Amino acid sequence: MRVLVIGSGAREHALALAASHDPAVTALGCAPGNPGTAAVAETLGVDLTDPAAIAGLAVSWRADLVVIGPEVPLVAGAADAVRAEGIACFGPSAAAARIEGSKAFAKDVMNAAGVPTARSEVVDNPAHLDAALARFGPTWVVKDDGLAAGKGVVVTTDVERARKHALMLLDGGHPVVLESFLDGPEASLFCLVDGRTVVPLLPAQDFKRVGDDDTGPNTGGMGAYAPLPWAPPGLVDEVVATVVQPVVDELDRRGAPFQGLLYAGLALTSAGPQVIEFNCRFGDPETQVVLPLLRTPLAGLLHAAATGSLDRHPPLDWSGGAAVTVVLAADGYPGKPRTGDVITGSEGDGVLHAGTRRREDGAVVSAGGRVLSVVGVADDLGTAREDAYARVA
Ligand code: AMP
Ligand code: GLY
């Protein structure tokens, strides 16, 4: 099987690395890739915002399976374009990707499916903002309605701060979503979906704030671990039954069946699991800790999801250990990052590349906000964490 991974982050490096261990894979490509993926896959060029270019590459490279990592091409319809060429694609249609691309659409689907989530209101007129803010609190959650790479959210007990963020978004022409605050630990549950059948992966947790001890602005995720030793037994089954399957059924009923990875971002509240958000793709950095624990060959599994045959796939095989990743970000992130700094030691095991670039002299340099995702794997969580930080050092 010729497998083409689309994307250039540490998530795609993790996907390509796992696919490279699948004996069924005869050729592996990654577009646009990065210096890390180049060690396991052929690097190909593509514009991630251009569905026709992605489909064209899939045809010319003779891909049997295309795995689309990021949300931007999915929301733009890259999976539709690939499937229109008769090539299996792991990733939802543009219609199904709206579950991530529009928070208002996600809320509508959840309400129709009876899925527990925060109460919310969309505000698109600054004149209605103060009255709407008064209906929320004492902790305010203010979000951008569209794709914001995890950075469009402010959670605050300061109503002035909430107001300023909302006005800033509205000024930019973005509708704002206000939400009730969900209290409780967060968990990310990734589910493979073939349109109807749902196969959950191990639950993980990521840390979104930039600073130590979970402080500072939200980012795309600064670190993650899996599995969750504190999670109640039965959590995964409960979330599939009360959250994921109902949403998958509702999307199918609307004529927008979901094929790919449905990521449920959950708050485990005293009233049970509630949805914070859905993503239409593998999470970053959680993928970097979930995939190293999976023994089942990845490409065959994703191919089954892409071709509607997950119900005939054997049960997943997990290694039983734990994994931890630490994201190394550039100075300035999540604002404008400093780039061009030389990185040493980036070729080691467990070092996944994101914003890196190989300079003409061969040196690997930073080229983005999220630079590396360093992964430790061990029998238990504490040792995996030590292993991750030892590699970082
Ligand atoms: P999102 O971009 O929707 O994933 O939000 C980013 C982060 O903001 C989440 O991971 C949570 O930590 C936090 N967050 C978002 N919505 C809520 C909510 N309704 N209640 C509490 N925290 C939230
Ligand atoms: N880890 C958060 C995300 O992938 O959106």
GROMACS .gro file of C-alpha atoms and ligand atoms in nm:
model
  421
    1MET     CA    1   0.000   0.000   0.000
    2ARG     CA    2   0.133   0.344  -0.100
    3VAL     CA    3   0.049   0.588   0.180
    4LEU     CA    4   0.061   0.966   0.147
    5VAL     CA    5   0.047   1.173   0.466
    6ILE     CA    6  -0.058   1.537   0.421
    7GLY     CA    7   0.076   1.794   0.668
    8SER     CA    8   0.400   1.918   0.819
    9GLY     CA    9   0.371   1.905   1.196
   10ALA     CA   10   0.477   1.670   1.473
   11ARG     CA   11   0.140   1.498   1.438
   12GLU     CA   12   0.223   1.412   1.077
   13HIS     CA   13   0.570   1.300   1.181
   14ALA     CA   14   0.405   1.066   1.435
   15LEU     CA   15   0.160   0.939   1.170
   16ALA     CA   16   0.436   0.880   0.916
   17LEU     CA   17   0.658   0.709   1.174
   18ALA     CA   18   0.377   0.473   1.279
   19ALA     CA   19   0.285   0.402   0.915
   20SER     CA   20   0.651   0.326   0.841
   21HIS     CA   21   0.630   0.033   1.087
   22ASP     CA   22   0.328  -0.119   0.908
   23PRO     CA   23   0.449  -0.414   0.696
   24ALA     CA   24   0.167  -0.349   0.446
   25VAL     CA   25   0.318  -0.011   0.353
   26THR     CA   26   0.535  -0.034   0.040
   27ALA     CA   27   0.590   0.340  -0.010
   28LEU     CA   28   0.542   0.636   0.219
   29GLY     CA   29   0.523   1.001   0.122
   30CYS     CA   30   0.471   1.316   0.324
   31ALA     CA   31   0.367   1.652   0.182
   32PRO     CA   32   0.486   1.912   0.255
   33GLY     CA   33   0.660   1.726   0.541
   34ASN     CA   34   0.953   1.853   0.746
   35PRO     CA   35   1.313   1.747   0.820
   36GLY     CA   36   1.179   1.485   1.064
   37THR     CA   37   0.935   1.320   0.825
   38ALA     CA   38   1.211   1.322   0.561
   39ALA     CA   39   1.387   1.051   0.764
   40VAL     CA   40   1.095   0.807   0.722
   41ALA     CA   41   0.906   0.926   0.413
   42GLU     CA   42   0.963   1.075   0.071
   43THR     CA   43   0.915   1.453   0.091
   44LEU     CA   44   0.673   1.597  -0.163
   45GLY     CA   45   0.558   1.953  -0.220
   46VAL     CA   46   0.200   2.067  -0.185
   47ASP     CA   47  -0.003   2.371  -0.086
   48LEU     CA   48  -0.211   2.268   0.217
   49THR     CA   49  -0.485   2.518   0.133
   50ASP     CA   50  -0.540   2.378  -0.217
   51PRO     CA   51  -0.764   2.066  -0.231
   52ALA     CA   52  -0.711   2.024  -0.608
   53ALA     CA   53  -0.334   2.026  -0.562
   54ILE     CA   54  -0.358   1.763  -0.286
   55ALA     CA   55  -0.577   1.541  -0.505
   56GLY     CA   56  -0.345   1.596  -0.801
   57LEU     CA   57  -0.045   1.487  -0.594
   58ALA     CA   58  -0.233   1.178  -0.473
   59VAL     CA   59  -0.295   1.081  -0.837
   60SER     CA   60   0.055   1.153  -0.967
   61TRP     CA   61   0.222   0.979  -0.673
   62ARG     CA   62  -0.020   0.684  -0.720
   63ALA     CA   63  -0.134   0.685  -0.358
   64ASP     CA   64  -0.354   0.400  -0.235
   65LEU     CA   65  -0.437   0.586   0.085
   66VAL     CA   66  -0.415   0.955   0.166
   67VAL     CA   67  -0.409   1.054   0.534
   68ILE     CA   68  -0.487   1.421   0.588
   69GLY     CA   69  -0.348   1.557   0.916
   70PRO     CA   70  -0.453   1.922   0.960
   71GLU     CA   71  -0.801   2.074   0.973
   72VAL     CA   72  -0.740   2.348   0.716
   73PRO     CA   73  -0.732   2.121   0.405
   74LEU     CA   74  -1.018   1.912   0.544
   75VAL     CA   75  -1.244   2.212   0.599
   76ALA     CA   76  -1.150   2.327   0.247
   77GLY     CA   77  -1.261   1.994   0.095
   78ALA     CA   78  -0.932   1.810   0.033
   79ALA     CA   79  -1.080   1.472   0.130
   80ASP     CA   80  -1.368   1.520  -0.115
   81ALA     CA   81  -1.119   1.606  -0.390
   82VAL     CA   82  -0.906   1.295  -0.319
   83ARG     CA   83  -1.207   1.062  -0.305
   84ALA     CA   84  -1.337   1.210  -0.631
   85GLU     CA   85  -1.021   1.064  -0.791
   86GLY     CA   86  -1.118   0.719  -0.662
   87ILE     CA   87  -0.843   0.716  -0.397
   88ALA     CA   88  -0.914   0.609  -0.037
   89CYS     CA   89  -0.881   0.903   0.198
   90PHE     CA   90  -0.863   0.911   0.576
   91GLY     CA   91  -1.028   1.241   0.662
   92PRO     CA   92  -1.381   1.381   0.658
   93SER     CA   93  -1.559   1.563   0.377
   94ALA     CA   94  -1.587   1.941   0.400
   95ALA     CA   95  -1.949   1.891   0.507
   96ALA     CA   96  -1.851   1.667   0.800
   97ALA     CA   97  -1.542   1.874   0.888
   98ARG     CA   98  -1.776   2.159   0.983
   99ILE     CA   99  -1.799   1.983   1.320
  100GLU     CA  100  -1.463   2.158   1.382
  101GLY     CA  101  -1.481   2.441   1.128
  102SER     CA  102  -1.790   2.602   1.279
  103LYS     CA  103  -1.859   2.598   1.651
  104ALA     CA  104  -2.219   2.702   1.578
  105PHE     CA  105  -2.265   2.397   1.351
  106ALA     CA  106  -2.110   2.170   1.617
  107LYS     CA  107  -2.352   2.304   1.879
  108ASP     CA  108  -2.646   2.248   1.645
  109VAL     CA  109  -2.542   1.886   1.579
  110MET     CA  110  -2.488   1.824   1.951
  111ASN     CA  111  -2.825   1.971   2.042
  112ALA     CA  112  -2.997   1.758   1.777
  113ALA     CA  113  -2.814   1.448   1.900
  114GLY     CA  114  -2.878   1.520   2.270
  115VAL     CA  115  -2.506   1.537   2.351
  116PRO     CA  116  -2.406   1.712   2.676
  117THR     CA  117  -2.210   2.033   2.615
  118ALA     CA  118  -2.179   2.387   2.750
  119ARG     CA  119  -2.470   2.627   2.706
  120SER     CA  120  -2.376   2.878   2.438
  121GLU     CA  121  -2.483   3.189   2.251
  122VAL     CA  122  -2.351   3.337   1.928
  123VAL     CA  123  -2.302   3.714   1.930
  124ASP     CA  124  -2.247   3.884   1.594
  125ASN     CA  125  -2.335   4.241   1.687
  126PRO     CA  126  -2.132   4.443   1.942
  127ALA     CA  127  -2.454   4.614   2.054
  128HIS     CA  128  -2.577   4.280   2.195
  129LEU     CA  129  -2.253   4.190   2.371
  130ASP     CA  130  -2.308   4.335   2.719
  131ALA     CA  131  -2.653   4.182   2.758
  132ALA     CA  132  -2.514   3.846   2.645
  133LEU     CA  133  -2.214   3.866   2.882
  134ALA     CA  134  -2.457   3.928   3.170
  135ARG     CA  135  -2.614   3.588   3.100
  136PHE     CA  136  -2.278   3.413   3.164
  137GLY     CA  137  -2.015   3.415   3.437
  138PRO     CA  138  -1.866   3.415   3.701
  139THR     CA  139  -1.620   3.251   3.462
  140TRP     CA  140  -1.655   3.364   3.102
  141VAL     CA  141  -1.559   3.156   2.800
  142VAL     CA  142  -1.523   3.357   2.478
  143LYS     CA  143  -1.447   3.188   2.146
  144ASP     CA  144  -1.398   3.271   1.783
  145ASP     CA  145  -1.670   3.092   1.583
  146GLY     CA  146  -1.426   2.979   1.310
  147LEU     CA  147  -1.095   2.793   1.298
  148ALA     CA  148  -0.845   2.958   1.532
  149ALA     CA  149  -0.577   2.690   1.590
  150GLY     CA  150  -0.669   2.672   1.958
  151LYS     CA  151  -0.578   3.036   2.008
  152GLY     CA  152  -0.920   3.199   1.972
  153VAL     CA  153  -1.039   3.109   2.322
  154VAL     CA  154  -1.023   3.317   2.636
  155VAL     CA  155  -1.134   3.168   2.969
  156THR     CA  156  -1.142   3.434   3.241
  157THR     CA  157  -1.308   3.548   3.563
  158ASP     CA  158  -1.254   3.910   3.452
  159VAL     CA  159  -1.559   4.028   3.258
  160GLU     CA  160  -1.365   4.326   3.117
  161ARG     CA  161  -1.111   4.087   2.966
  162ALA     CA  162  -1.391   3.875   2.821
  163ARG     CA  163  -1.549   4.189   2.675
  164LYS     CA  164  -1.224   4.310   2.519
  165HIS     CA  165  -1.154   3.973   2.357
  166ALA     CA  166  -1.509   3.953   2.218
  167LEU     CA  167  -1.487   4.308   2.079
  168MET     CA  168  -1.151   4.231   1.920
  169LEU     CA  169  -1.300   3.927   1.742
  170LEU     CA  170  -1.614   4.117   1.640
  171ASP     CA  171  -1.399   4.404   1.508
  172GLY     CA  172  -1.222   4.152   1.288
  173GLY     CA  173  -1.560   4.044   1.150
  174HIS     CA  174  -1.570   3.715   1.345
  175PRO     CA  175  -1.890   3.608   1.521
  176VAL     CA  176  -1.823   3.527   1.887
  177VAL     CA  177  -1.943   3.227   2.085
  178LEU     CA  178  -2.003   3.272   2.458
  179GLU     CA  179  -2.018   2.952   2.663
  180SER     CA  180  -2.093   2.844   3.015
  181PHE     CA  181  -1.779   2.736   3.199
  182LEU     CA  182  -1.728   2.359   3.227
  183ASP     CA  183  -1.548   2.261   3.544
  184GLY     CA  184  -1.347   1.940   3.575
  185PRO     CA  185  -1.042   1.771   3.428
  186GLU     CA  186  -1.015   1.764   3.049
  187ALA     CA  187  -0.967   1.457   2.834
  188SER     CA  188  -0.921   1.404   2.463
  189LEU     CA  189  -1.077   1.094   2.311
  190PHE     CA  190  -0.982   1.011   1.952
  191CYS     CA  191  -1.221   0.787   1.763
  192LEU     CA  192  -1.170   0.627   1.424
  193VAL     CA  193  -1.493   0.653   1.229
  194ASP     CA  194  -1.582   0.500   0.892
  195GLY     CA  195  -1.911   0.684   0.848
  196ARG     CA  196  -2.100   0.462   1.094
  197THR     CA  197  -1.872   0.244   1.307
  198VAL     CA  198  -1.675   0.405   1.591
  199VAL     CA  199  -1.346   0.261   1.722
  200PRO     CA  200  -1.204   0.460   2.016
  201LEU     CA  201  -0.830   0.496   2.079
  202LEU     CA  202  -0.676   0.544   2.426
  203PRO     CA  203  -0.784   0.860   2.607
  204ALA     CA  204  -0.519   1.131   2.646
  205GLN     CA  205  -0.483   1.467   2.811
  206ASP     CA  206  -0.315   1.773   2.672
  207PHE     CA  207  -0.211   2.101   2.834
  208LYS     CA  208  -0.310   2.403   2.632
  209ARG     CA  209  -0.170   2.698   2.825
  210VAL     CA  210   0.176   2.817   2.737
  211GLY     CA  211   0.326   2.851   3.086
  212ASP     CA  212   0.437   2.602   3.350
  213ASP     CA  213   0.164   2.495   3.592
  214ASP     CA  214  -0.107   2.557   3.330
  215THR     CA  215  -0.080   2.937   3.320
  216GLY     CA  216  -0.085   3.196   3.041
  217PRO     CA  217  -0.258   3.207   2.703
  218ASN     CA  218  -0.400   2.905   2.521
  219THR     CA  219  -0.185   2.743   2.253
  220GLY     CA  220  -0.225   2.449   2.021
  221GLY     CA  221  -0.106   2.230   2.311
  222MET     CA  222   0.223   2.229   2.503
  223GLY     CA  223   0.233   1.865   2.605
  224ALA     CA  224   0.028   1.552   2.647
  225TYR     CA  225   0.019   1.207   2.801
  226ALA     CA  226  -0.170   0.883   2.754
  227PRO     CA  227  -0.341   0.681   2.887
  228LEU     CA  228  -0.515   0.848   3.186
  229PRO     CA  229  -0.450   0.647   3.503
  230TRP     CA  230  -0.707   0.855   3.693
  231ALA     CA  231  -0.991   0.804   3.444
  232PRO     CA  232  -1.284   0.606   3.582
  233PRO     CA  233  -1.318   0.258   3.432
  234GLY     CA  234  -1.583   0.268   3.161
  235LEU     CA  235  -1.507   0.629   3.067
  236VAL     CA  236  -1.429   0.547   2.705
  237ASP     CA  237  -1.742   0.333   2.661
  238GLU     CA  238  -1.954   0.603   2.823
  239VAL     CA  239  -1.816   0.876   2.595
  240VAL     CA  240  -1.866   0.664   2.284
  241ALA     CA  241  -2.224   0.586   2.387
  242THR     CA  242  -2.329   0.933   2.502
  243VAL     CA  243  -2.118   1.160   2.279
  244VAL     CA  244  -1.941   1.011   1.979
  245GLN     CA  245  -2.189   0.758   1.839
  246PRO     CA  246  -2.485   1.000   1.863
  247VAL     CA  247  -2.287   1.269   1.676
  248VAL     CA  248  -2.170   1.020   1.411
  249ASP     CA  249  -2.531   0.903   1.365
  250GLU     CA  250  -2.657   1.262   1.344
  251LEU     CA  251  -2.399   1.356   1.078
  252ASP     CA  252  -2.491   1.044   0.880
  253ARG     CA  253  -2.860   1.134   0.910
  254ARG     CA  254  -2.780   1.481   0.770
  255GLY     CA  255  -2.611   1.327   0.468
  256ALA     CA  256  -2.264   1.424   0.588
  257PRO     CA  257  -2.121   1.093   0.719
  258PHE     CA  258  -1.793   1.137   0.907
  259GLN     CA  259  -1.496   0.931   0.785
  260GLY     CA  260  -1.169   0.988   0.962
  261LEU     CA  261  -1.074   1.085   1.314
  262LEU     CA  262  -1.338   1.241   1.533
  263TYR     CA  263  -1.171   1.402   1.833
  264ALA     CA  264  -1.391   1.471   2.134
  265GLY     CA  265  -1.245   1.733   2.367
  266LEU     CA  266  -1.421   1.670   2.697
  267ALA     CA  267  -1.458   1.818   3.042
  268LEU     CA  268  -1.523   1.546   3.296
  269THR     CA  269  -1.767   1.739   3.514
  270SER     CA  270  -1.950   1.624   3.825
  271ALA     CA  271  -2.253   1.584   3.595
  272GLY     CA  272  -2.059   1.351   3.361
  273PRO     CA  273  -1.854   1.404   3.046
  274GLN     CA  274  -1.944   1.718   2.852
  275VAL     CA  275  -1.809   1.827   2.515
  276ILE     CA  276  -1.578   2.130   2.501
  277GLU     CA  277  -1.512   2.094   2.130
  278PHE     CA  278  -1.490   1.851   1.843
  279ASN     CA  279  -1.199   1.835   1.605
  280CYS     CA  280  -1.218   1.665   1.268
  281ARG     CA  281  -0.864   1.522   1.277
  282PHE     CA  282  -0.596   1.376   1.500
  283GLY     CA  283  -0.501   1.612   1.784
  284ASP     CA  284  -0.161   1.764   1.824
  285PRO     CA  285   0.023   1.683   2.055
  286GLU     CA  286  -0.197   1.392   2.176
  287THR     CA  287  -0.129   1.187   1.861
  288GLN     CA  288   0.238   1.184   1.952
  289VAL     CA  289   0.155   0.992   2.274
  290VAL     CA  290  -0.133   0.773   2.155
  291LEU     CA  291   0.030   0.625   1.843
  292PRO     CA  292   0.351   0.496   2.010
  293LEU     CA  293   0.132   0.279   2.235
  294LEU     CA  294  -0.063   0.125   1.944
  295ARG     CA  295   0.064  -0.212   1.824
  296THR     CA  296  -0.198  -0.260   1.553
  297PRO     CA  297  -0.049  -0.166   1.214
  298LEU     CA  298  -0.166   0.190   1.150
  299ALA     CA  299  -0.203   0.208   0.773
  300GLY     CA  300  -0.435  -0.094   0.755
  301LEU     CA  301  -0.645   0.051   1.034
  302LEU     CA  302  -0.678   0.394   0.871
  303HIS     CA  303  -0.752   0.226   0.539
  304ALA     CA  304  -1.038   0.033   0.704
  305ALA     CA  305  -1.181   0.360   0.835
  306ALA     CA  306  -1.142   0.522   0.493
  307THR     CA  307  -1.322   0.238   0.317
  308GLY     CA  308  -1.614   0.174   0.552
  309SER     CA  309  -1.487  -0.156   0.692
  310LEU     CA  310  -1.402  -0.080   1.054
  311ASP     CA  311  -1.672  -0.325   1.168
  312ARG     CA  312  -1.463  -0.609   1.017
  313HIS     CA  313  -1.131  -0.490   1.162
  314PRO     CA  314  -0.982  -0.695   1.451
  315PRO     CA  315  -0.979  -0.530   1.798
  316LEU     CA  316  -0.693  -0.289   1.862
  317ASP     CA  317  -0.377  -0.410   2.031
  318TRP     CA  318  -0.214  -0.170   2.283
  319SER     CA  319   0.131  -0.202   2.437
  320GLY     CA  320   0.013  -0.139   2.792
  321GLY     CA  321   0.270   0.128   2.877
  322ALA     CA  322   0.243   0.506   2.895
  323ALA     CA  323   0.374   0.795   2.685
  324VAL     CA  324   0.445   1.161   2.758
  325THR     CA  325   0.532   1.438   2.515
  326VAL     CA  326   0.678   1.780   2.581
  327VAL     CA  327   0.637   2.044   2.311
  328LEU     CA  328   0.939   2.270   2.262
  329ALA     CA  329   0.815   2.606   2.139
  330ALA     CA  330   1.005   2.907   2.015
  331ASP     CA  331   1.042   3.231   2.209
  332GLY     CA  332   0.734   3.442   2.149
  333TYR     CA  333   0.490   3.155   2.090
  334PRO     CA  334   0.183   3.166   2.078
  335GLY     CA  335   0.255   3.517   1.948
  336LYS     CA  336   0.509   3.583   1.675
  337PRO     CA  337   0.785   3.324   1.726
  338ARG     CA  338   1.157   3.382   1.691
  339THR     CA  339   1.286   3.154   1.413
  340GLY     CA  340   1.619   3.053   1.262
  341ASP     CA  341   1.778   2.922   1.583
  342VAL     CA  342   2.001   2.617   1.536
  343ILE     CA  343   1.869   2.296   1.697
  344THR     CA  344   2.104   2.021   1.807
  345GLY     CA  345   2.009   1.664   1.890
  346SER     CA  346   1.693   1.669   1.680
  347GLU     CA  347   1.774   1.340   1.508
  348GLY     CA  348   1.735   1.128   1.820
  349ASP     CA  349   1.465   0.869   1.890
  350GLY     CA  350   1.140   1.013   2.015
  351VAL     CA  351   1.207   1.357   1.868
  352LEU     CA  352   0.923   1.458   1.640
  353HIS     CA  353   0.961   1.765   1.420
  354ALA     CA  354   0.709   2.044   1.369
  355GLY     CA  355   0.837   2.396   1.291
  356THR     CA  356   1.185   2.300   1.173
  357ARG     CA  357   1.374   2.356   0.850
  358ARG     CA  358   1.699   2.221   0.712
  359ARG     CA  359   1.930   2.505   0.619
  360GLU     CA  360   2.153   2.488   0.312
  361ASP     CA  361   2.454   2.403   0.532
  362GLY     CA  362   2.262   2.101   0.668
  363ALA     CA  363   2.180   2.248   1.009
  364VAL     CA  364   1.827   2.205   1.141
  365VAL     CA  365   1.683   2.540   1.252
  366SER     CA  366   1.357   2.651   1.410
  367ALA     CA  367   1.099   2.769   1.158
  368GLY     CA  368   0.775   2.808   1.351
  369GLY     CA  369   0.617   2.849   1.693
  370ARG     CA  370   0.585   2.480   1.776
  371VAL     CA  371   0.927   2.339   1.700
  372LEU     CA  372   0.966   1.987   1.838
  373SER     CA  373   0.750   1.736   2.022
  374VAL     CA  374   0.973   1.513   2.232
  375VAL     CA  375   0.821   1.180   2.336
  376GLY     CA  376   0.907   0.945   2.621
  377VAL     CA  377   0.761   0.595   2.638
  378ALA     CA  378   0.787   0.361   2.936
  379ASP     CA  379   0.597   0.105   3.141
  380ASP     CA  380   0.449   0.374   3.363
  381LEU     CA  381   0.367   0.742   3.339
  382GLY     CA  382   0.631   0.869   3.581
  383THR     CA  383   0.912   0.696   3.395
  384ALA     CA  384   0.775   0.808   3.059
  385ARG     CA  385   0.779   1.166   3.183
  386GLU     CA  386   1.139   1.134   3.307
  387ASP     CA  387   1.231   0.982   2.972
  388ALA     CA  388   1.070   1.272   2.780
  389TYR     CA  389   1.250   1.539   2.984
  390ALA     CA  390   1.580   1.349   2.963
  391ARG     CA  391   1.551   1.357   2.583
  392VAL     CA  392   1.462   1.727   2.592
  393ALA     CA  393   1.776   1.795   2.795
  394AMP     P1  394  -1.117   2.503   2.226
  394AMP     O1  395  -1.041   2.582   2.125
  394AMP     O2  396  -1.264   2.511   2.214
  394AMP     O3  397  -1.062   2.366   2.239
  394AMP     O4  398  -1.079   2.566   2.369
  394AMP     C1  399  -0.946   2.568   2.415
  394AMP     C2  400  -0.942   2.543   2.563
  394AMP     O5  401  -1.020   2.641   2.632
  394AMP     C3  402  -1.001   2.410   2.605
  394AMP     O6  403  -0.912   2.306   2.597
  394AMP     C4  404  -1.037   2.440   2.750
  394AMP     O7  405  -0.922   2.432   2.831
  394AMP     C5  406  -1.081   2.580   2.744
  394AMP     N1  407  -1.229   2.585   2.728
  394AMP     C6  408  -1.296   2.598   2.612
  394AMP     N2  409  -1.429   2.597   2.633
  394AMP     C7  410  -1.448   2.583   2.766
  394AMP     C8  411  -1.564   2.577   2.851
  394AMP     N3  412  -1.689   2.589   2.803
  394AMP     N4  413  -1.544   2.563   2.984
  394AMP     C9  414  -1.419   2.554   3.033
  394AMP     N5  415  -1.306   2.560   2.960
  394AMP    C10  416  -1.319   2.576   2.827
  395GLY     N1  417  -0.447   1.927   2.119
  395GLY     C1  418  -0.545   2.015   2.071
  395GLY     C2  419  -0.576   2.004   1.930
  395GLY     O1  420  -0.520   1.926   1.857
  395GLY     O2  421  -0.663   2.078   1.887
   0.00000   0.00000   0.00000
